[in-house]
PDB file of C-alpha atoms in Angstrom:
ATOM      1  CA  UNK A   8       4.578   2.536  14.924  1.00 96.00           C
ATOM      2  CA  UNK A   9       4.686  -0.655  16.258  1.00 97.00           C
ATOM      3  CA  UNK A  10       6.551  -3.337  14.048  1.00 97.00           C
ATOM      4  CA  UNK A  11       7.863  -7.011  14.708  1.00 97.00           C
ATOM      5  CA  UNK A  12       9.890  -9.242  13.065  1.00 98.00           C
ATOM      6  CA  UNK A  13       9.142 -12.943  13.412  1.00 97.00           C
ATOM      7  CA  UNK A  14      11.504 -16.062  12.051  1.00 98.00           C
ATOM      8  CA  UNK A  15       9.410 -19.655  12.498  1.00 97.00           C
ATOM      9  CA  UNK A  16       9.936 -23.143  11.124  1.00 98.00           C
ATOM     10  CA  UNK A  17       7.234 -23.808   8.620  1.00 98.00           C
ATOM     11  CA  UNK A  18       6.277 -27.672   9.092  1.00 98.00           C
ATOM     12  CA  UNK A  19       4.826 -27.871   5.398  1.00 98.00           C
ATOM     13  CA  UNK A  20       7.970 -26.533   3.836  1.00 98.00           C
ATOM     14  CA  UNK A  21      10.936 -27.464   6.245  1.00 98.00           C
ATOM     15  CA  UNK A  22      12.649 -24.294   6.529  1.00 97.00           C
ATOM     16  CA  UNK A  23      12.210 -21.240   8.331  1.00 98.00           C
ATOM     17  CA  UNK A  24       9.753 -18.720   7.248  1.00 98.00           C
ATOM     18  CA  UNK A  25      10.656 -14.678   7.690  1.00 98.00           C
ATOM     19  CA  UNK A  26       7.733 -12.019   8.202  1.00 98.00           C
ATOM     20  CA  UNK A  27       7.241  -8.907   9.584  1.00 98.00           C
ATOM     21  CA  UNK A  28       3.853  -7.377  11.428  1.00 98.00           C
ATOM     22  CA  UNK A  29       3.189  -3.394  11.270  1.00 98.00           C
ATOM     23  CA  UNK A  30       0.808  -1.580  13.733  1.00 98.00           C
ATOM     24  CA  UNK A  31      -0.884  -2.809  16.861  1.00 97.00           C
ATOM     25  CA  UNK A  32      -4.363  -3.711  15.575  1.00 97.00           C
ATOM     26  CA  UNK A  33      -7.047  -2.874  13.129  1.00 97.00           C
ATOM     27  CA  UNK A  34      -7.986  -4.909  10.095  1.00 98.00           C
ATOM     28  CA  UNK A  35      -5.812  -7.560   9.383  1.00 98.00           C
ATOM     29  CA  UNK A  36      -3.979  -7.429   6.227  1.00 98.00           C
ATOM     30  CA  UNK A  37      -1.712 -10.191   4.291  1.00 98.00           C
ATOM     31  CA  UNK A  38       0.768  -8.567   1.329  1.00 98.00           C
ATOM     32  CA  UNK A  39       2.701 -10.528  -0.822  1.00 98.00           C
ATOM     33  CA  UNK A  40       5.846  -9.540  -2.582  1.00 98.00           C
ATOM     34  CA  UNK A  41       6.307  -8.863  -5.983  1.00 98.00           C
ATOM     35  CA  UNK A  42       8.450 -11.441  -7.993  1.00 96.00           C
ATOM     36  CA  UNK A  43      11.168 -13.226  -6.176  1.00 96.00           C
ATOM     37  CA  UNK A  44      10.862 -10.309  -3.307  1.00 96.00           C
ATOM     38  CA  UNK A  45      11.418 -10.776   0.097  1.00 97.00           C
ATOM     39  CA  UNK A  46       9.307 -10.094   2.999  1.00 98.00           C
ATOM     40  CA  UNK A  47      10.853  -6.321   4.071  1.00 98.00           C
ATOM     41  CA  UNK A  48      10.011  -5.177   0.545  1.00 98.00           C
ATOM     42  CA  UNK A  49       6.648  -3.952   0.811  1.00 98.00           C
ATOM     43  CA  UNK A  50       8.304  -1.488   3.516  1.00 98.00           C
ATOM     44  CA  UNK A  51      11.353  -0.906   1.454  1.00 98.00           C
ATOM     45  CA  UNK A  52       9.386   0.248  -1.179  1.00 98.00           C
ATOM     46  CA  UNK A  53       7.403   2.817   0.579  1.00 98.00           C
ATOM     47  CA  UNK A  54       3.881   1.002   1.059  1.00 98.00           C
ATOM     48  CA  UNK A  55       4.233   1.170   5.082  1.00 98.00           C
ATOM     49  CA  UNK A  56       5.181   4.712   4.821  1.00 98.00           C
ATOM     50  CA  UNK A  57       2.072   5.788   2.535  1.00 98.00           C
ATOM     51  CA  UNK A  58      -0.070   3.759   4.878  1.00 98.00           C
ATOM     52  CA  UNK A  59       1.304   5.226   8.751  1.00 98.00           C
ATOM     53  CA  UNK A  60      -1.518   6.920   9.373  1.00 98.00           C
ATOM     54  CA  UNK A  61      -4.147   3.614   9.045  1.00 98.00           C
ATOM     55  CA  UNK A  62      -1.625   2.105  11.348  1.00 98.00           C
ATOM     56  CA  UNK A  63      -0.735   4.066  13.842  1.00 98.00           C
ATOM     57  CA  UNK A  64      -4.658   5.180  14.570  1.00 98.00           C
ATOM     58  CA  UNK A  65      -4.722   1.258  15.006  1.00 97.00           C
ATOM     59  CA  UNK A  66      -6.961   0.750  11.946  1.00 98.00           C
ATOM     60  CA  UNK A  67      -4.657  -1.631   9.864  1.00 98.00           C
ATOM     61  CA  UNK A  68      -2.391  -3.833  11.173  1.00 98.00           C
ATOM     62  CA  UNK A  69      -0.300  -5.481   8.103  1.00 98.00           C
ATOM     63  CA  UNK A  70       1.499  -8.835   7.724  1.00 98.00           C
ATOM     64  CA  UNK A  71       4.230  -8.556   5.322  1.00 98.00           C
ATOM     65  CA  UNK A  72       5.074 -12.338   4.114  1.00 98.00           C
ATOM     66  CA  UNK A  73       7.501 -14.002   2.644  1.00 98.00           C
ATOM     67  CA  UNK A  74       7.871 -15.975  -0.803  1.00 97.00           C
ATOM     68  CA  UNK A  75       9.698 -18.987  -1.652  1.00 97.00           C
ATOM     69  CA  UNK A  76       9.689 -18.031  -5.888  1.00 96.00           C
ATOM     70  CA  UNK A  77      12.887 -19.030  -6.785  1.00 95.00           C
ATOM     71  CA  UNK A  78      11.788 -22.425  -5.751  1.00 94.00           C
ATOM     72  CA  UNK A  79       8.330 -22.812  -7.115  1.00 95.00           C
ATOM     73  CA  UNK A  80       7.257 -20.451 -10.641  1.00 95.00           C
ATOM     74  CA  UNK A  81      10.791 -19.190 -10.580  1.00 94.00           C
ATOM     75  CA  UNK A  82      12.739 -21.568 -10.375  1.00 91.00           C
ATOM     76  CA  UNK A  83      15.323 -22.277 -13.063  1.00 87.00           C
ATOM     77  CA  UNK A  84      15.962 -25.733 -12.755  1.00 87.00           C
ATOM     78  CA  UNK A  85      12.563 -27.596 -12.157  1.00 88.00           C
ATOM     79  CA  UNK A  86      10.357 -28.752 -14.400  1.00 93.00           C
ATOM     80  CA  UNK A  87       6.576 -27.640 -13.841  1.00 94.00           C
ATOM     81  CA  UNK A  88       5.003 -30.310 -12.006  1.00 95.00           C
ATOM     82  CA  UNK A  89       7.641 -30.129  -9.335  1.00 94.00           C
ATOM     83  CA  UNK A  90       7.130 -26.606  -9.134  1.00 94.00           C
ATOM     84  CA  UNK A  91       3.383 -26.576  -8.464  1.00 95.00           C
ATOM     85  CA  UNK A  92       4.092 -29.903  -6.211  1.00 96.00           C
ATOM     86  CA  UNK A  93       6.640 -27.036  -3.962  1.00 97.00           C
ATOM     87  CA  UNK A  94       3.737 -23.988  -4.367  1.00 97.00           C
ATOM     88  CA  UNK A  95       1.194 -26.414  -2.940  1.00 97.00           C
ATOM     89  CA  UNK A  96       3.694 -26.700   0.548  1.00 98.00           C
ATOM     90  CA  UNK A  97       3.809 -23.070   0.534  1.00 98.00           C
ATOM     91  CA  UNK A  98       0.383 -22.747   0.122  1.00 98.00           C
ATOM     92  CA  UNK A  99      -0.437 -24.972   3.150  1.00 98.00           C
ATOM     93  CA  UNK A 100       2.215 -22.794   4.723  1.00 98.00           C
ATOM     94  CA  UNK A 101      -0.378 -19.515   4.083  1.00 98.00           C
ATOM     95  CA  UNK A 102      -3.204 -21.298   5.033  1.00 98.00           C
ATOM     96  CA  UNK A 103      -2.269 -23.838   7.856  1.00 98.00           C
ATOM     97  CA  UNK A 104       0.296 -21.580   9.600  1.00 98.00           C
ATOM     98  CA  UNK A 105       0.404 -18.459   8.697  1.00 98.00           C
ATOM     99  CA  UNK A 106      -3.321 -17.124   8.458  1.00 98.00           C
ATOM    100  CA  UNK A 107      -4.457 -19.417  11.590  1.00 98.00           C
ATOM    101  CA  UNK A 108      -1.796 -17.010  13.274  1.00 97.00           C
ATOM    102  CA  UNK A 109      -2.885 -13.983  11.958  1.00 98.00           C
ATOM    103  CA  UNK A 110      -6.769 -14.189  12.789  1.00 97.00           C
ATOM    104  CA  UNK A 111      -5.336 -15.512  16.248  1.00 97.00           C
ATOM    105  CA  UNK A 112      -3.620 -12.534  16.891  1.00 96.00           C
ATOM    106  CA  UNK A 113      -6.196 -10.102  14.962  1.00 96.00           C
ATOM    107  CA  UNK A 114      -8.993 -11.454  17.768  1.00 93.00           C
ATOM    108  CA  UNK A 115      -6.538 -10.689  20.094  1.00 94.00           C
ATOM    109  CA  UNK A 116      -5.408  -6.954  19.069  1.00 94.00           C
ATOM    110  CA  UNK A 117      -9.080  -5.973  18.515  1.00 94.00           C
ATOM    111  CA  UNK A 118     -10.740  -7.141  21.608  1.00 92.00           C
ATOM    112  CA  UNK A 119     -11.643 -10.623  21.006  1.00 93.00           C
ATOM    113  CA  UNK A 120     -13.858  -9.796  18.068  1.00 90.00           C
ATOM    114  CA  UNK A 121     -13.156 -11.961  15.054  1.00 90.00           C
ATOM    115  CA  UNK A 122     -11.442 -10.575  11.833  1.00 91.00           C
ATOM    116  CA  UNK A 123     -11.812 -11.937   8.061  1.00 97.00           C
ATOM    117  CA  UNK A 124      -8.315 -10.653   6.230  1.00 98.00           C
ATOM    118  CA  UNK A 125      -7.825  -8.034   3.806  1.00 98.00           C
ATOM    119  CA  UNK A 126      -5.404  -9.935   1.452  1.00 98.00           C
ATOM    120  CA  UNK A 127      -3.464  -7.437  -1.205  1.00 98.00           C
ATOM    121  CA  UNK A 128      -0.257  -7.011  -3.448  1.00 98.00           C
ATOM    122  CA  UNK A 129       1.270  -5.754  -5.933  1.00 98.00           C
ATOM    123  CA  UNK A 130       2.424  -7.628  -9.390  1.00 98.00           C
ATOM    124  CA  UNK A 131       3.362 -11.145  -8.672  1.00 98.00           C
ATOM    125  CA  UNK A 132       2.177 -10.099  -4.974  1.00 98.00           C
ATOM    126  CA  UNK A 133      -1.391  -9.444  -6.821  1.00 98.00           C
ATOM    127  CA  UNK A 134      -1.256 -12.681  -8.318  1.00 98.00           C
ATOM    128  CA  UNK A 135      -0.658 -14.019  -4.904  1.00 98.00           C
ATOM    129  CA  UNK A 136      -3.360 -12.153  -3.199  1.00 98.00           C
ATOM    130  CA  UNK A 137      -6.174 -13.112  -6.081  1.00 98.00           C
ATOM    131  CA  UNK A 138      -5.460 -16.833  -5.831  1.00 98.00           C
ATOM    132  CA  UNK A 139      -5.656 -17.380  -2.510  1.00 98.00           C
ATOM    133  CA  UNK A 140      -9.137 -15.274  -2.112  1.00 98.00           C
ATOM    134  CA  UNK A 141     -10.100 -17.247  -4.508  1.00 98.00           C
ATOM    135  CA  UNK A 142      -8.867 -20.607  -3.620  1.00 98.00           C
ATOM    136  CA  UNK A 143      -9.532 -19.760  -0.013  1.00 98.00           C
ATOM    137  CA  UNK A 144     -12.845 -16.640   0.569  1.00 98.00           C
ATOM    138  CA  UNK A 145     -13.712 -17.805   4.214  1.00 97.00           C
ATOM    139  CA  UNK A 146     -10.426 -16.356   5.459  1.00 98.00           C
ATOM    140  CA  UNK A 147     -11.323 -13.246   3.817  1.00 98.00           C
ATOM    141  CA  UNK A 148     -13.626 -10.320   3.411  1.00 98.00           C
ATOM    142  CA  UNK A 149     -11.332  -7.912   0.822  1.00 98.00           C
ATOM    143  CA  UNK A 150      -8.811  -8.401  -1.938  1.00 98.00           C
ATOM    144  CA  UNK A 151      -7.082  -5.488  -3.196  1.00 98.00           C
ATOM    145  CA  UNK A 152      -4.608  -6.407  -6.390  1.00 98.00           C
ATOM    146  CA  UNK A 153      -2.734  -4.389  -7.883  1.00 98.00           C
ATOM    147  CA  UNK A 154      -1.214  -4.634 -11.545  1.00 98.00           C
ATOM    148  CA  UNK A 155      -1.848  -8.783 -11.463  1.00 98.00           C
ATOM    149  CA  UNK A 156      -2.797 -11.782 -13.567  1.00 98.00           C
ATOM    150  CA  UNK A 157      -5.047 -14.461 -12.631  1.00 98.00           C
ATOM    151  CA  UNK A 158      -3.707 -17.380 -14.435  1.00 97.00           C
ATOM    152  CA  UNK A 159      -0.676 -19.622 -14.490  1.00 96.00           C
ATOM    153  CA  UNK A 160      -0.577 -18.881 -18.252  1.00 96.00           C
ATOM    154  CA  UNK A 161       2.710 -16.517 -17.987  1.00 93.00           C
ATOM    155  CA  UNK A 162       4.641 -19.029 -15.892  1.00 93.00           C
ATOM    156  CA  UNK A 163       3.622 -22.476 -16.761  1.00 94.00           C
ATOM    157  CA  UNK A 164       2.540 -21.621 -20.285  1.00 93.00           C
ATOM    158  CA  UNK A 165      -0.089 -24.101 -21.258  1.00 93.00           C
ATOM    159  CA  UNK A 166       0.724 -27.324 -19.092  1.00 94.00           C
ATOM    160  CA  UNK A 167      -1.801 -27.935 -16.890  1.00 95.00           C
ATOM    161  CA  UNK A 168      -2.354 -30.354 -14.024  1.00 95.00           C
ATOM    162  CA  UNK A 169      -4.245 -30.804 -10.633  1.00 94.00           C
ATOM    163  CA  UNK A 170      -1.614 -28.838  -8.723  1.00 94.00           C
ATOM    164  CA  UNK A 171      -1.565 -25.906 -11.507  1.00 95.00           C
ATOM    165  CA  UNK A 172      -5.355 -25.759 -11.990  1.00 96.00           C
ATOM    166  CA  UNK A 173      -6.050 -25.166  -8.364  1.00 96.00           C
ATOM    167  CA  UNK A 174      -3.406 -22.210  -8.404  1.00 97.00           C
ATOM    168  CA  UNK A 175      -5.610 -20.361 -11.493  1.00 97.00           C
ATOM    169  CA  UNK A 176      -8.392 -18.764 -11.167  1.00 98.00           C
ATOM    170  CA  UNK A 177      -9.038 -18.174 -14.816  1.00 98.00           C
ATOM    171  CA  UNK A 178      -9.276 -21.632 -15.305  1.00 97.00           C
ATOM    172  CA  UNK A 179     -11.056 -23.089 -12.457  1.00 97.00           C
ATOM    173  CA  UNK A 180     -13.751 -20.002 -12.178  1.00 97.00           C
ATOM    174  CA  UNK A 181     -15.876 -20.600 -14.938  1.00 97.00           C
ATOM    175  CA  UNK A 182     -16.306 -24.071 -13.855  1.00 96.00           C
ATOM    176  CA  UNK A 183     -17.140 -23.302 -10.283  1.00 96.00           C
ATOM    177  CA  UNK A 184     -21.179 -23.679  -9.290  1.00 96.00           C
ATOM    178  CA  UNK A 185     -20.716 -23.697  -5.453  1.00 96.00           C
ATOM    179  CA  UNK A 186     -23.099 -21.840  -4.273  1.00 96.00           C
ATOM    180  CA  UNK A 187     -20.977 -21.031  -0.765  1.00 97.00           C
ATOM    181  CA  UNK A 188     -17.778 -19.922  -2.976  1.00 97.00           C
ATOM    182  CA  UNK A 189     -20.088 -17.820  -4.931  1.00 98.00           C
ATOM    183  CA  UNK A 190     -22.050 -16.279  -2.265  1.00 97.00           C
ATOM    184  CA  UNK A 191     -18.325 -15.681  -0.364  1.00 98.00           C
ATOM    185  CA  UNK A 192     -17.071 -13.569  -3.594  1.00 98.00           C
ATOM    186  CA  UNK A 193     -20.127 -11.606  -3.657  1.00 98.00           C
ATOM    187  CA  UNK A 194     -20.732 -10.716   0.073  1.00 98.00           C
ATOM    188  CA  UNK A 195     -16.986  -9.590   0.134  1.00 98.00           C
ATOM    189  CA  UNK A 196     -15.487  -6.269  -1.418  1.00 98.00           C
ATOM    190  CA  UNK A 197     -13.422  -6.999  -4.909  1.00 98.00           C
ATOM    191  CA  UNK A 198     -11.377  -4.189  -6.089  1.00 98.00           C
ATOM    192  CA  UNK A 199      -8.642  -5.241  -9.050  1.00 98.00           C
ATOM    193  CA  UNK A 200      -6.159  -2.600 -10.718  1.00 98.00           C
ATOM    194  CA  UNK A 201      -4.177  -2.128 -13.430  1.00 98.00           C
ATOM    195  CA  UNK A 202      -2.878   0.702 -15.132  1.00 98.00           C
ATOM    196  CA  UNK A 203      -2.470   1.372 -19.000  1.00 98.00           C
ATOM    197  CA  UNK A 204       1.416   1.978 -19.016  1.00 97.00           C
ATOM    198  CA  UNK A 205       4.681   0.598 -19.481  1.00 97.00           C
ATOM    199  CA  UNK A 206       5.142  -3.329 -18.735  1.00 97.00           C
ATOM    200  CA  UNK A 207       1.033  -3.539 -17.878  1.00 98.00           C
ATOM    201  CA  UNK A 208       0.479  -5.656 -21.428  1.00 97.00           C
ATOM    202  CA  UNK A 209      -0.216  -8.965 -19.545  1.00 97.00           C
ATOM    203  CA  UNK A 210      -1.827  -7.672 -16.526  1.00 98.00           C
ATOM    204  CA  UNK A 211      -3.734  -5.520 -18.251  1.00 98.00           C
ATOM    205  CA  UNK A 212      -5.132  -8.526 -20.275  1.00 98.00           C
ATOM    206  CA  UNK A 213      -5.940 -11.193 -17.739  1.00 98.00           C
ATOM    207  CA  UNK A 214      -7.750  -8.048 -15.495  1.00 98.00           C
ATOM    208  CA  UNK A 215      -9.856  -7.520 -18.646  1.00 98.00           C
ATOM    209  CA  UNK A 216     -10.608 -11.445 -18.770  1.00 98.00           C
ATOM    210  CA  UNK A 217     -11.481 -12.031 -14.669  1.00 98.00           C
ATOM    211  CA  UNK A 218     -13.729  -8.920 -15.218  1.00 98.00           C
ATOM    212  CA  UNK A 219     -15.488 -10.636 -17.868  1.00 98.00           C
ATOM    213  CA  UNK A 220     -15.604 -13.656 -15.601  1.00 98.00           C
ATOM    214  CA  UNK A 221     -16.740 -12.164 -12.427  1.00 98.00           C
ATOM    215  CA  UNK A 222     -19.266 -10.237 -14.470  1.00 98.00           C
ATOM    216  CA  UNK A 223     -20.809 -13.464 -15.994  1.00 97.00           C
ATOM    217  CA  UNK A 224     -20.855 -15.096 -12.594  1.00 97.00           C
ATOM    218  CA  UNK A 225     -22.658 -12.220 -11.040  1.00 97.00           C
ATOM    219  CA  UNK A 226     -19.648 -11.490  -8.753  1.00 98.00           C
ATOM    220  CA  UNK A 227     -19.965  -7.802  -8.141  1.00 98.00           C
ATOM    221  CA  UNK A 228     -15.985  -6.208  -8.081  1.00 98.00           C
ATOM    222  CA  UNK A 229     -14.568  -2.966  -8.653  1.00 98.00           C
ATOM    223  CA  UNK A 230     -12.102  -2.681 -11.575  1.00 98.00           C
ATOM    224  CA  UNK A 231     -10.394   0.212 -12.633  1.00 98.00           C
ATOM    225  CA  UNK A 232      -8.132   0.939 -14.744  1.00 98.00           C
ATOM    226  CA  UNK A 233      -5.825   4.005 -14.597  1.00 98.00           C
ATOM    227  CA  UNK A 234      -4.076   5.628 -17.214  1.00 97.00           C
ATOM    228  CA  UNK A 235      -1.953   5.343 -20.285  1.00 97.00           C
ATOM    229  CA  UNK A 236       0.922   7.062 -18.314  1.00 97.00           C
ATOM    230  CA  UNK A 237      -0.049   4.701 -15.236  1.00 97.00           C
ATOM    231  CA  UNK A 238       3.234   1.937 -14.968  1.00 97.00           C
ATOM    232  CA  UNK A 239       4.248  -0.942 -13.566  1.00 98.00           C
ATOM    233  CA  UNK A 240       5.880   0.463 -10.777  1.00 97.00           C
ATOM    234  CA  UNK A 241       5.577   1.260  -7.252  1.00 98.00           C
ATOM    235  CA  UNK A 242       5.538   5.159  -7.912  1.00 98.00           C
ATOM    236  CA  UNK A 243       1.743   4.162  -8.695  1.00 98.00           C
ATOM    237  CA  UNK A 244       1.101   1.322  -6.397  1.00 98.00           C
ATOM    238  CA  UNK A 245       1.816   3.748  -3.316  1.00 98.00           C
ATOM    239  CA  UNK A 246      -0.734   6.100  -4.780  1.00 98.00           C
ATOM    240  CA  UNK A 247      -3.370   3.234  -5.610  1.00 98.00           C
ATOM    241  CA  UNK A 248      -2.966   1.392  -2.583  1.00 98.00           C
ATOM    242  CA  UNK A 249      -3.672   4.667  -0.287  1.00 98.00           C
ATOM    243  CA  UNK A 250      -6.458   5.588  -2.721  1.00 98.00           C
ATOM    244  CA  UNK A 251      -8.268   2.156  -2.135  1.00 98.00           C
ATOM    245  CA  UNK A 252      -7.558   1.215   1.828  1.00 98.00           C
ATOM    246  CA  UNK A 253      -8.898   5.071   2.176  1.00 98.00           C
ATOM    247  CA  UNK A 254     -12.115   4.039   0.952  1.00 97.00           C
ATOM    248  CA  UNK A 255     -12.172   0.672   2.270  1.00 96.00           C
ATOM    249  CA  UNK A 256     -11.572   1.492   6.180  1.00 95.00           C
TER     250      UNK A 256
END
C-alpha cells in the first residue's frame, strides 16, 4: 500500500499541520480523530487495516488529518468564545488548505476527473465529519459518522455565539431554507451510526434528534442503530466502517 506522510505550515493557524495519505487513488476520503487524537490514529487503531483491500485495488484513497483539540473544545484553560474563535482557524485550515489539496490531488490520482470527498469518523472524529458536511456539502458527496453528536451542547454547554452556532448543526438546521444546501444534503448519500452500548448515551441521543431533523427537512439519510451490546469502541467502528464503505464503493 502506498502511504505518505506530509508536515506543512498551516497559514490560518501558524503552526505546522501533520497528515498522512493511504492508497494511490480512488475516492477521496477525509477522517478525523477521535477526541484529542492525533493524525496516525485512525491507522493505529486498525481502520487502514480493515480497509486494505478498497485501497490497494485503488478504490479509496484516505486522508488521515490532524486535530488541534486541546486548543479549541478541549482546552482547559480558555474560556468558550476563545475556543470557537481558535476552531474557526482550524476550520479555514480544512477548508482553505487542506481539502483544496485533496480534490487537487484526487483529480490528479484518478485521471483528471473531479472528486467530491467522502468525509467520515469516529466519536469526536464523527462530530468532525457531520459539521463540516454540513457547514460545507459542495466539497462533498458522502458522510459516514460513526458514534457522533451534532451539537456543541456536550462541550460548550448552553453558551452560544456566532462562532459556536456555525459549528452545530442541531442548531443552525432547522433554521436553514437554502434551497442549494438542501438540495446538496439530499443529492448526497447520509449514513449516521450509533450503537446501543456502553458510553453511546449522548451519541445515541443527538443521532435520534438529527434524524428527526433530517426527516422533517426531507433530507433522505440512512441511520442505523446497532445493538445493545454495540460500544463505544473501535472493536465496532472497524466492523461498521467496512460494513458501510462496502456498500458505498
Amino acid at each position: 500500500m502506498k502511504t505518505s506522510y506530509r508536515k506543512e505550515y498551516s497559514r490560518h493557524l501558524n503552526r505546522d499541520m501533520e497528515y498522512k495519505v493511504y492508497g494511490h487513488a480512488g475516492k477521496p476520503m477525509l477522517v478525523f480523530p477521535t477526541s484529542l487524537g492525533r493524525f496516525y490514529q485512525y491507522e493505529d487503531s486498525g481502520m487502514i487495516a480493515t480497509l486494505s483491500s478498497f485501497i490497494e485495488a485503488g478504490k479509496l484513497q484516505i486522508w488521515a488529518c490532524d486535530s488541534i483539540d486541546e486548543e479549541t473544545f478541549f482546552s482547559s484553560h480558555w474560556n468558550h468564545e476563545d475556543k470557537a474563535v481558535r476552531h474557526e482557524q482550524y476550520d479555514k485550515y480544512i477548508t482553505q488548505e487542506l481539502i483544496p489539496g485533496i480534490l487537487h490531488e484526487s483529480k490528479w490520482n484518478n485521471g483528471g476527473d473531479d472528486q467530491k470527498i467522502l468525509i467520515s469518523g469516529c466519536s469526536m472524529g464523527a462530530y468532525y465529519s457531520g459539521s463540516f458536511f454540513f457547514r460545507y456539502p459542495h466539497y462533498f458527496d458522502t458522510l459516514i459518522a460513526l458514534s457522533g453528536v451534532y451539537s456543541t451542547y456536550y462541550f460548550f454547554g448552553d453558551y452560544m455565539s456566532e462562532n459556536v452556532y456555525y459549528n452545530s448543526p442541531l442548531h443552525y438546521l432547522p433554521n436553514l431554507t437554502d434551497e442549494d444546501y438542501l438540495n446538496r444534503y439530499r443529492s448526497s448519500r447520509i449514513i449516521l451510526c450509533v450503537g446501543q452500548g456502553a458510553y453511546e448515551d449522548e451519541m445515541l441521543h443527538e443521532t435520534r434528534l438529527i434524524e428527526e431533523l433530517l426527516t422533517r427537512k426531507g433530507i433522505p439519510a440512512q441511520v442505523d442503530y446497532w445493538g445493545y451490546d454495540v460500544d463505544h469502541d473501535w472493536y465496532w467502528w472497524n466492523r461498521q466502517i467496512y460494513y458501510y464503505i462496502n456498500g458505498v464503493l
